[in-house]
Every structure is written in structure tokens, then in C-alpha cells.
Tab-separated table of C-alpha atoms in Angstrom:
chain	number	residue	atom	x	y	z
A	16	MET	CA	165.775	100.273	124.945
A	17	PRO	CA	162.937	101.800	122.945
A	18	ILE	CA	161.099	99.844	120.565
A	19	SER	CA	162.829	99.580	116.958
A	20	LYS	CA	159.741	98.791	115.172
A	21	ILE	CA	156.202	96.504	115.444
A	22	LEU	CA	154.783	94.781	112.483
A	23	ILE	CA	151.103	95.234	112.156
A	24	ILE	CA	149.255	92.630	110.475
A	25	GLY	CA	145.892	93.593	109.032
A	26	ALA	CA	144.546	96.760	108.101
A	27	GLY	CA	141.143	96.953	109.221
A	28	PRO	CA	139.976	99.445	111.783
A	29	SER	CA	141.857	97.831	114.702
A	30	GLY	CA	145.048	97.536	113.111
A	31	LEU	CA	144.787	100.446	111.100
A	32	LEU	CA	144.129	102.413	114.820
A	33	LEU	CA	146.868	100.619	116.607
A	34	ALA	CA	148.955	101.446	114.034
A	35	LEU	CA	148.541	105.194	114.194
A	36	LEU	CA	148.115	105.707	117.360
A	37	LEU	CA	152.214	103.583	117.233
A	38	SER	CA	152.705	106.388	114.887
A	39	ARG	CA	152.317	109.514	117.226
A	40	ALA	CA	154.208	107.976	120.335
A	41	GLY	CA	156.788	107.644	118.296
A	42	ILE	CA	156.944	104.032	117.415
A	43	PRO	CA	158.250	102.861	113.962
A	44	THR	CA	155.621	100.502	112.879
A	45	GLU	CA	155.166	98.863	109.204
A	46	LEU	CA	151.031	97.553	108.678
A	47	ILE	CA	150.786	94.651	105.934
A	48	GLU	CA	147.791	94.114	104.467
A	49	GLN	CA	147.000	90.647	102.591
A	50	THR	CA	144.608	92.984	100.398
A	51	SER	CA	144.891	95.041	97.690
A	52	ALA	CA	142.624	98.296	99.565
A	53	LEU	CA	140.475	98.770	102.253
A	54	ASP	CA	137.082	96.947	102.820
A	55	THR	CA	134.516	98.961	101.043
A	56	ASN	CA	131.861	97.057	102.159
A	57	PRO	CA	129.260	99.583	104.436
A	58	ARG	CA	128.347	97.457	108.057
A	59	ALA	CA	126.680	99.215	110.760
A	60	SER	CA	129.163	100.947	113.600
A	61	HIS	CA	128.177	102.816	116.532
A	62	TYR	CA	130.540	103.781	118.459
A	63	THR	CA	130.440	104.012	122.553
A	64	ALA	CA	132.557	107.064	124.364
A	65	GLU	CA	135.140	104.432	125.261
A	66	SER	CA	135.808	104.163	121.307
A	67	CYS	CA	135.385	107.596	121.238
A	68	TYR	CA	138.417	108.289	123.557
A	69	GLU	CA	140.692	105.533	121.905
A	70	PHE	CA	139.653	108.335	118.496
A	71	ASP	CA	140.545	111.196	120.349
A	72	ARG	CA	144.009	110.040	121.531
A	73	ALA	CA	144.587	109.222	117.707
A	74	GLY	CA	143.744	112.789	116.774
A	75	VAL	CA	140.575	111.272	114.043
A	76	LEU	CA	137.504	111.918	116.799
A	77	ASP	CA	136.885	115.482	115.520
A	78	GLU	CA	136.832	114.208	111.396
A	79	ILE	CA	134.613	111.092	112.646
A	80	GLU	CA	132.105	113.081	114.540
A	81	LYS	CA	131.782	115.961	111.411
A	82	GLU	CA	131.434	112.425	108.736
A	83	GLY	CA	129.033	110.541	110.892
A	84	PHE	CA	126.009	111.051	113.554
A	85	PHE	CA	125.358	110.979	116.710
A	86	PRO	CA	122.500	108.516	117.107
A	87	ASP	CA	119.733	108.895	119.269
A	88	GLY	CA	119.057	105.779	121.128
A	89	VAL	CA	117.517	102.306	121.343
A	90	SER	CA	115.034	100.717	121.631
A	91	TRP	CA	113.178	97.335	121.806
A	92	ARG	CA	110.231	96.236	120.352
A	93	ARG	CA	107.357	94.073	119.707
A	94	LEU	CA	106.054	92.809	116.275
A	95	ASP	CA	103.318	92.445	115.678
A	96	GLY	CA	100.283	95.517	116.083
A	97	ASN	CA	101.936	99.330	115.877
A	98	ARG	CA	105.788	97.924	116.643
A	99	GLU	CA	105.175	99.663	120.290
A	100	ARG	CA	108.778	100.094	121.817
A	101	LEU	CA	108.654	97.647	125.218
A	102	CYS	CA	112.209	99.784	126.834
A	103	GLU	CA	114.301	102.219	125.221
A	104	ILE	CA	117.585	103.585	125.941
A	105	ARG	CA	117.878	107.168	124.916
A	106	ASN	CA	121.289	109.025	123.863
A	107	PRO	CA	121.303	112.114	125.594
A	108	GLY	CA	124.424	113.104	123.301
A	109	ALA	CA	122.095	113.602	120.348
A	110	SER	CA	121.118	116.521	121.660
A	111	SER	CA	123.815	117.610	123.629
A	112	THR	CA	127.351	118.925	123.731
A	113	LYS	CA	128.106	118.479	127.727
A	114	GLU	CA	129.499	115.354	127.340
A	115	LYS	CA	133.160	115.050	126.015
A	116	TYR	CA	132.557	111.735	124.148
A	117	ARG	CA	129.573	110.768	122.812
A	118	MET	CA	128.817	107.460	120.956
A	119	VAL	CA	128.824	108.746	117.227
A	120	CYS	CA	127.781	106.683	113.900
A	121	LEU	CA	130.188	106.101	111.163
A	122	PRO	CA	130.074	103.166	108.622
A	123	LEU	CA	133.451	101.025	109.994
A	124	HIS	CA	134.764	101.604	106.186
A	125	ARG	CA	134.460	105.191	106.010
A	126	LEU	CA	136.263	104.678	109.766
A	127	GLY	CA	139.144	102.923	108.108
A	128	THR	CA	139.642	105.168	105.200
A	129	ILE	CA	140.184	108.478	108.053
A	130	LEU	CA	142.955	105.808	110.257
A	131	GLU	CA	144.427	105.555	106.625
A	132	ARG	CA	144.913	108.942	105.615
A	133	ALA	CA	146.050	110.212	108.979
A	134	PHE	CA	148.381	107.210	109.586
A	135	LEU	CA	149.758	107.610	106.023
A	136	ASP	CA	150.164	111.379	106.462
A	137	ARG	CA	152.667	110.813	109.648
A	138	GLY	CA	154.581	108.654	107.002
A	139	GLY	CA	153.377	105.256	107.352
A	140	VAL	CA	154.174	102.664	105.597
A	141	ILE	CA	151.070	100.355	104.822
A	142	SER	CA	152.061	97.206	102.153
A	143	PHE	CA	149.332	96.179	100.816
A	144	GLY	CA	148.383	93.310	98.775
A	145	TRP	CA	150.830	90.682	100.557
A	146	LYS	CA	149.891	87.783	102.939
A	147	VAL	CA	151.530	85.957	105.650
A	148	VAL	CA	152.253	82.007	104.926
A	149	GLU	CA	154.538	81.776	108.425
A	150	VAL	CA	155.519	83.487	111.121
A	151	GLY	CA	158.398	82.574	114.473
A	152	GLU	CA	161.026	84.380	116.105
A	153	ASP	CA	164.560	84.479	117.214
A	154	GLU	CA	167.198	85.814	118.955
A	155	GLU	CA	166.815	89.149	116.911
A	156	GLY	CA	162.808	89.224	117.072
A	157	ALA	CA	159.906	88.230	115.733
A	158	TRP	CA	159.368	87.801	112.120
A	159	VAL	CA	156.959	87.008	109.548
A	160	GLU	CA	156.913	85.124	106.144
A	161	VAL	CA	155.004	86.800	103.066
A	162	GLU	CA	153.997	86.736	99.537
A	163	GLU	CA	152.805	88.942	97.148
A	164	VAL	CA	149.523	88.115	96.238
A	165	GLU	CA	150.209	88.746	92.530
A	166	THR	CA	153.755	87.681	92.198
A	167	GLY	CA	154.104	85.091	94.290
A	168	LYS	CA	157.568	86.654	95.404
A	169	ARG	CA	158.480	85.656	99.025
A	170	GLU	CA	160.140	88.684	101.684
A	171	ARG	CA	160.974	87.854	105.160
A	172	ARG	CA	159.651	91.441	106.909
A	173	ARG	CA	161.519	92.031	110.877
A	174	GLY	CA	159.980	93.635	113.834
A	175	GLU	CA	160.516	93.612	117.524
A	176	TYR	CA	157.023	92.543	117.543
A	177	VAL	CA	154.321	91.373	115.610
A	178	VAL	CA	150.482	92.050	116.342
A	179	GLY	CA	147.876	90.365	114.979
A	180	CYS	CA	144.965	92.501	113.958
A	181	ASP	CA	144.331	90.111	110.655
A	182	GLY	CA	140.840	89.016	111.314
A	183	ALA	CA	138.549	86.170	112.662
A	184	ASN	CA	140.020	84.166	109.660
A	185	SER	CA	143.470	85.162	111.270
A	186	THR	CA	146.703	83.643	109.458
A	187	VAL	CA	148.744	84.856	112.810
A	188	ARG	CA	146.641	83.152	115.637
A	189	ARG	CA	146.570	79.932	112.964
A	190	ARG	CA	150.447	79.933	112.675
A	191	LEU	CA	150.274	80.127	116.425
A	192	PHE	CA	148.272	77.927	117.409
A	193	GLY	CA	147.293	75.477	113.748
A	194	GLU	CA	143.992	75.443	112.044
A	195	GLY	CA	140.985	75.232	113.347
A	196	VAL	CA	142.319	75.799	116.932
A	197	TYR	CA	139.951	78.653	117.937
A	198	PRO	CA	137.901	78.103	121.278
A	199	GLY	CA	134.363	78.374	121.490
A	200	PHE	CA	131.419	77.987	119.609
A	201	THR	CA	129.647	78.701	116.575
A	202	TRP	CA	125.587	79.799	116.681
A	203	ASP	CA	122.768	77.734	115.253
A	204	LYS	CA	121.700	80.329	113.856
A	205	GLN	CA	121.677	81.814	110.731
A	206	ILE	CA	122.267	85.407	110.439
A	207	VAL	CA	121.472	87.393	106.910
A	208	ALA	CA	123.281	91.186	107.449
A	209	THR	CA	121.879	93.548	104.616
A	210	ASN	CA	122.335	97.600	103.723
A	211	MET	CA	119.249	99.502	102.162
A	212	TYR	CA	117.264	102.873	102.054
A	213	TYR	CA	113.801	102.754	102.603
A	214	ASP	CA	111.614	105.575	104.151
A	215	PHE	CA	111.163	104.551	107.769
A	216	SER	CA	109.695	108.545	108.697
A	217	PRO	CA	106.160	107.071	108.934
A	218	TYR	CA	106.548	104.473	111.466
A	219	ASP	CA	108.861	106.384	114.370
A	220	TYR	CA	110.977	104.216	114.053
A	221	ASP	CA	114.500	105.232	116.095
A	222	ASP	CA	117.868	105.279	114.829
A	223	SER	CA	118.794	101.740	115.908
A	224	GLN	CA	115.299	99.206	116.871
A	225	PHE	CA	116.068	95.337	117.940
A	226	PHE	CA	112.819	93.266	117.413
A	227	VAL	CA	111.216	90.525	119.524
A	228	HIS	CA	109.876	87.467	118.165
A	229	PRO	CA	110.332	83.869	117.535
A	230	GLU	CA	110.689	83.504	114.061
A	231	HIS	CA	111.389	87.052	112.611
A	232	TRP	CA	113.756	88.659	114.977
A	233	HIS	CA	116.002	91.374	113.656
A	234	MET	CA	117.389	95.168	114.308
A	235	VAL	CA	117.440	98.114	111.907
A	236	ALA	CA	119.649	100.243	112.592
A	237	LYS	CA	120.415	103.968	110.446
A	238	ILE	CA	124.105	103.859	109.264
A	239	GLN	CA	124.537	106.791	107.489
A	240	ALA	CA	123.441	110.650	107.403
A	241	ASP	CA	121.997	110.152	104.345
A	242	GLY	CA	119.425	107.145	104.815
A	243	LEU	CA	121.037	103.943	104.569
A	244	TYR	CA	120.017	101.708	106.934
A	245	ARG	CA	121.583	98.250	108.319
A	246	VAL	CA	118.866	95.458	108.672
A	247	THR	CA	119.973	92.201	110.010
A	248	TYR	CA	117.546	89.926	111.062
A	249	GLY	CA	117.703	85.919	111.770
A	250	GLU	CA	117.124	83.141	108.922
A	251	GLU	CA	116.434	79.442	109.190
A	252	SER	CA	119.774	76.875	109.355
A	253	GLY	CA	120.867	75.226	106.688
A	254	LEU	CA	119.675	77.023	103.400
A	255	ALA	CA	122.334	78.185	100.410
A	256	PHE	CA	123.277	81.264	99.739
A	257	ASP	CA	120.672	81.126	96.523
A	258	GLU	CA	118.019	80.248	98.775
A	259	LEU	CA	119.086	82.800	101.459
A	260	LYS	CA	118.817	85.710	98.054
A	261	ALA	CA	115.011	83.823	97.456
A	262	ARG	CA	113.413	84.691	100.712
A	263	GLN	CA	114.661	88.077	101.253
A	264	PRO	CA	111.711	90.095	99.162
A	265	GLU	CA	109.236	88.139	101.611
A	266	LYS	CA	111.545	88.179	104.474
A	267	PHE	CA	111.433	91.928	104.161
A	268	ARG	CA	107.651	92.116	103.461
A	269	ALA	CA	106.762	90.446	107.177
A	270	ILE	CA	109.739	92.616	109.624
A	271	LEU	CA	109.338	95.748	107.458
A	272	PRO	CA	106.806	98.353	108.434
A	273	GLY	CA	104.321	98.978	105.358
A	274	ASN	CA	105.375	95.489	104.225
A	275	PRO	CA	107.567	97.057	101.088
A	276	THR	CA	107.948	95.185	98.138
A	277	PRO	CA	111.611	95.497	96.084
A	278	ASP	CA	110.115	98.128	94.100
A	279	GLN	CA	109.238	100.410	97.219
A	280	TYR	CA	113.069	100.408	98.314
A	281	LYS	CA	116.916	99.495	97.542
A	282	LEU	CA	119.017	96.733	98.547
A	283	VAL	CA	122.726	97.878	98.269
A	284	ASN	CA	124.396	94.645	100.326
A	285	PHE	CA	123.205	90.960	101.247
A	286	SER	CA	125.452	89.248	103.239
A	287	PRO	CA	124.348	85.929	105.236
A	288	TYR	CA	126.955	84.996	107.761
A	289	LYS	CA	127.223	82.493	111.136
A	290	VAL	CA	128.150	84.322	114.290
A	291	HIS	CA	130.515	83.002	117.014
A	292	GLN	CA	131.465	83.155	120.626
A	293	ARG	CA	135.014	82.514	120.470
A	294	CYS	CA	138.417	83.308	122.254
A	295	VAL	CA	141.946	82.312	122.558
A	296	ASP	CA	143.247	80.712	125.519
A	297	LYS	CA	146.432	83.084	124.987
A	298	MET	CA	146.167	86.824	123.572
A	299	ARG	CA	150.827	86.755	123.927
A	300	VAL	CA	152.869	83.988	122.071
A	301	GLY	CA	156.239	85.705	122.746
A	302	ARG	CA	157.039	88.184	120.218
A	303	PHE	CA	153.256	87.728	118.978
A	304	LEU	CA	150.034	89.627	119.909
A	305	LEU	CA	146.935	89.069	119.103
A	306	ALA	CA	143.813	92.126	119.420
A	307	ALA	CA	140.124	92.250	118.526
A	308	ASP	CA	138.874	89.599	116.051
A	309	ALA	CA	142.042	87.916	115.457
A	310	ALA	CA	141.641	86.884	118.883
A	311	HIS	CA	138.331	87.092	119.900
A	312	LEU	CA	134.478	86.869	118.917
A	313	CYS	CA	130.886	87.511	119.596
A	314	ASN	CA	127.741	87.658	118.001
A	315	PRO	CA	126.908	91.605	116.736
A	316	TRP	CA	124.139	92.209	119.303
A	317	GLY	CA	124.536	95.508	120.641
A	318	GLY	CA	128.377	96.024	119.322
A	319	LEU	CA	130.341	94.267	121.879
A	320	GLY	CA	133.040	92.920	119.346
A	321	LEU	CA	133.975	96.177	117.625
A	322	THR	CA	134.183	98.072	120.897
A	323	GLY	CA	136.084	95.258	122.694
A	324	GLY	CA	138.305	95.034	119.688
A	325	ILE	CA	138.656	98.939	119.930
A	326	ALA	CA	139.704	98.618	123.875
A	327	ASP	CA	142.273	96.021	122.965
A	328	VAL	CA	143.748	98.262	121.038
A	329	GLY	CA	144.100	100.897	123.868
A	330	SER	CA	145.520	98.566	125.882
A	331	LEU	CA	148.406	96.846	123.811
A	332	TYR	CA	148.647	101.216	122.647
A	333	ASP	CA	149.368	101.728	126.321
A	334	SER	CA	151.676	99.051	127.317
A	335	PHE	CA	153.143	99.257	124.029
A	336	VAL	CA	154.494	102.780	125.186
A	337	GLY	CA	155.458	101.621	129.026
A	338	ILE	CA	158.183	99.611	127.046
A	339	HIS	CA	159.360	101.649	124.672
A	340	THR	CA	159.596	104.565	127.377
A	341	ASP	CA	161.254	101.508	130.325
A	342	ARG	CA	158.268	102.632	132.051
A	343	ALA	CA	157.260	98.924	132.233
A	344	ASP	CA	158.552	95.091	132.107
A	345	ALA	CA	157.864	93.943	128.912
A	346	ASP	CA	157.295	90.272	129.970
A	347	MET	CA	154.774	91.596	132.855
A	348	ILE	CA	152.919	94.399	130.902
A	349	LEU	CA	152.657	92.081	127.628
A	350	ASP	CA	151.419	88.700	130.051
A	351	LYS	CA	149.347	91.785	131.974
A	352	TYR	CA	147.516	92.626	128.664
A	353	ASP	CA	146.799	88.731	127.963
A	354	GLU	CA	145.345	88.307	131.207
A	355	VAL	CA	142.994	91.205	130.898
A	356	ARG	CA	142.010	91.710	127.843
A	357	ARG	CA	141.225	87.942	127.990
A	358	GLY	CA	139.214	88.250	131.152
A	359	ILE	CA	137.425	91.057	129.846
A	360	TRP	CA	135.928	88.799	127.232
A	361	HIS	CA	134.802	86.312	129.622
A	362	ASP	CA	133.634	87.760	132.326
A	363	VAL	CA	131.648	91.066	130.089
A	364	ILE	CA	131.223	90.539	126.483
A	365	ASP	CA	130.857	86.915	125.938
A	366	PRO	CA	127.679	86.513	128.536
A	367	ILE	CA	126.367	89.559	127.751
A	368	SER	CA	126.234	89.172	124.153
A	369	GLN	CA	124.465	86.206	124.331
A	370	GLU	CA	122.330	87.207	126.199
A	371	ASN	CA	121.738	90.250	123.730
A	372	MET	CA	121.384	87.705	121.345
A	373	ARG	CA	119.154	84.825	123.235
A	374	ARG	CA	116.214	87.439	124.130
A	375	LEU	CA	115.162	87.866	121.006
A	376	PHE	CA	114.190	84.706	120.139
A	377	ARG	CA	114.083	82.828	123.290
A	378	PHE	CA	110.586	83.393	124.377
A	379	ALA	CA	107.036	82.789	123.020
A	380	SER	CA	106.080	86.224	122.751
A	381	PRO	CA	106.829	90.100	124.232
A	382	GLU	CA	104.963	89.653	127.015
A	383	GLU	CA	106.916	86.722	128.240
A	384	ALA	CA	110.195	88.641	127.444
A	385	MET	CA	109.043	91.422	129.505
A	386	ALA	CA	108.417	88.795	132.416
A	387	GLU	CA	111.078	86.397	132.585
A	388	ASP	CA	114.444	88.263	130.787
A	389	PRO	CA	116.371	89.639	133.150
A	390	PHE	CA	117.529	92.415	131.380
A	391	PHE	CA	113.593	93.810	130.069
A	392	LYS	CA	112.547	93.049	134.360
A	393	MET	CA	115.321	95.874	134.618
A	394	MET	CA	114.224	98.191	132.411
A	395	LYS	CA	110.965	97.982	133.751
A	396	ARG	CA	112.394	99.410	137.297
A	397	VAL	CA	114.404	101.977	135.495
A	398	LYS	CA	110.936	103.277	133.513
A	399	GLY	CA	109.457	102.890	137.468
A	400	GLY	CA	112.208	105.669	138.442
A	401	GLU	CA	115.418	103.567	139.434
A	402	LEU	CA	118.345	104.302	138.249
A	403	LEU	CA	119.832	103.354	135.039
A	404	PRO	CA	122.882	101.065	136.016
A	405	GLY	CA	126.237	102.732	134.719
A	406	PRO	CA	127.279	101.624	130.976
A	407	ILE	CA	129.537	98.433	130.437
A	408	THR	CA	132.977	99.025	130.624
A	409	LEU	CA	135.024	97.124	128.452
A	410	GLN	CA	138.570	99.573	129.066
A	411	HIS	CA	141.242	99.129	131.455
A	412	ASP	CA	143.885	101.256	132.726
A	413	MET	CA	147.219	99.390	131.753
A	414	THR	CA	149.518	102.325	133.406
A	415	GLN	CA	148.360	101.887	136.609
A	416	TYR	CA	151.083	98.771	136.321
A	417	PHE	CA	153.828	101.081	134.842
A	418	GLU	CA	156.934	102.082	137.432
A	419	PRO	CA	156.668	104.857	139.842
């Protein structure tokens, strides 16, 4: 029988993308979101070719490319002297239309607006201002108990399946496994993410760069065509918000070219946060599924968390389509979704993202990093004429498990 209805908890980019894909496949879907509107905080968002494939299936790739821009590449640099590049990877899609799917950059909140509009234009339903307080299932299907944030009114919403796309603090995950149960660890490093405007044009900066330094390791990435940059840096652990905020001007003087004072740049956002490496033991519990940050977390260096979450959505969408069209047994395909997606996190996302972060601060000097780090040694061979290995793939073709 076709799927009667799917409830998606969380109207972030992953939840919106899944809802839009399902609606285009004719599968009834309802989104439930605790906040009153979409998050409008600009966050760095570089979407790989794999992510663009999913956007294309959702019918929004052209709009994303129109609103965003194609970054020129990424480099790893030393902080001292002239901030020379240690190595770099150029993005051929920045100047060529030969490839259909090219890396594109657009802040996450603007992606959310595009997905929301497309979903609503198809008659989609988003219930804003309702928080999940309990979950369960019975012979009729899955259900969530929701409470209206403003009034305290409670309702029970039902679906054949429920998908938790409600982020790192997922209520769905906590109701399934218990409070505080999220296997993995929290880094002992303090991260500060900022959005700011500053004129980098005199300094030969790329659209994205990582700086290797034991104290002042950081990233600078352009995230909007109007010159908005994301500057994310490591800080001392154990400092309170006010202490971190007070240290920000001197930190910028230390890490930014030209050693600017606050009157020379415009600080738009300042967000300290902890980073985690975590993954649930199961992404499927009966009629409940988890995806993206609700299911796994990693540090932001390299964008594998965002890309992995979008890949989750693509795999889960195909699984639901297989069930809906009677081409895949429900238990088989959803168990396979759980197995495949957790396997990709453990085998690819977790180890690579950990190395992406550690290589920025664990060496005493850039010279030591270039001599000892496996990635940098590989990039030296590439510079010497060897071909760069193919891109990391986080996708998985779930249709191979469909019945002939």
C-alpha cells in the first residue's frame, strides 16, 4: 500500500529538503517545527556536487545557483609572513559550466527560504510553534504528542512514519534513547564562529582558506556574494561568553591580514560553541527514523556534517519511494538505510573530519605539518604531478536494493 503520511520533525534544511522531495513524489508529508519561523542566522554553506544532485531532484538547484556563487577553491596557509599557501584545491566549476553539478555557496538560511517556498508552493504543510513532548507507535502507525509553544495546548499527530530532523538537540532522539544518550565525544577545543565584513581584496585571499597554527588556527570563507565572510577560530577552553567576546578584537588583530581594529570591519554575528563527534547506535527504531544532526555530528572543518546530512536525506527519500511504489520491503530498506548511513559516518565522515580539524593545530609549525600530515604529504605529490584522488562520496544508491 502507498504511504499514507510522513511526519517530519524539524524545519531546518534537512527536514525541508526531505519534505520537498517527498511531496514531489506524491507522498503526503507534514513538517512540525518548534520555533515560530525559520532560523535566519547566516551560516557558512558550501554545497558539494553530491548535494547539488539532491537539490536538482528537489527542483531548486537553478534558484540556489542564481542566488549563490561558485567559490574559486580552498587553500591551506601559514599565518606568519605573507600567509603563503601551503597547498590548494581549485574549483573548476567557478569558471566552467562543463559539469552539471558544481560546488555552490549560499548561506544556510537562504537555502531554507528557497526550500520552504518550494514546499509551500506544492501545498505542503508546516506547523510552526509546536514542540514534540512525547513519541510512540501502535498498530495504527507512529504518533507524536505536540504542544503549542504559545498556549500549551496539546495534540497528537499521526503518520505512517516519523522522521527526526530536529538537530543536535533532537527531542525525537532523546525520546527514543533517553536524555544524554548520544554516543561519541565533545572536543576540548573552544570554537568561535563569526560573520563579518572586511576588505580582503588587498591580501590575495581565496574564497576559502584554513590557517595552520598551534594557537591561532582558523578559517576564513566568503559566504555571500556581497562580501560577507565567515571567520571561525579556535580559542582557549573554559572561557565564559563575555570573556570570549572581550577577546574577539585582539583575536581578529592576530589572525586577520592588516591586523584590523574594530572600526575597520563590521561584525555581524558572534557565536561560541562546542563541537562534537557523535553518532546514534540506530537511525531506525520501528517507524521512527533519524537523519542529519539528529543522528550524527562532526566538527565543521570540511563541511562533512552538512554534506552528510543532505546525503542522509537522499538515501531516506529513495527508501520511502521504494516503499511507496511497492518496489522495496519496508523493514528491509529502512534497516538498510540505518546500516548504510551509520557506516558512512563511522568509516568516512568521522575519521576524515577529525583529521581536518587536528591538522590545523597539532603541529608546532607549518613545516612540520607539511612533513608529517598524510593529507599535506599527498598534496605535495599532487603538486609534483600526481593526480588528485577522486572526491569523497557520502551518497549511497538505495535503489539497488529495490525489487526488479
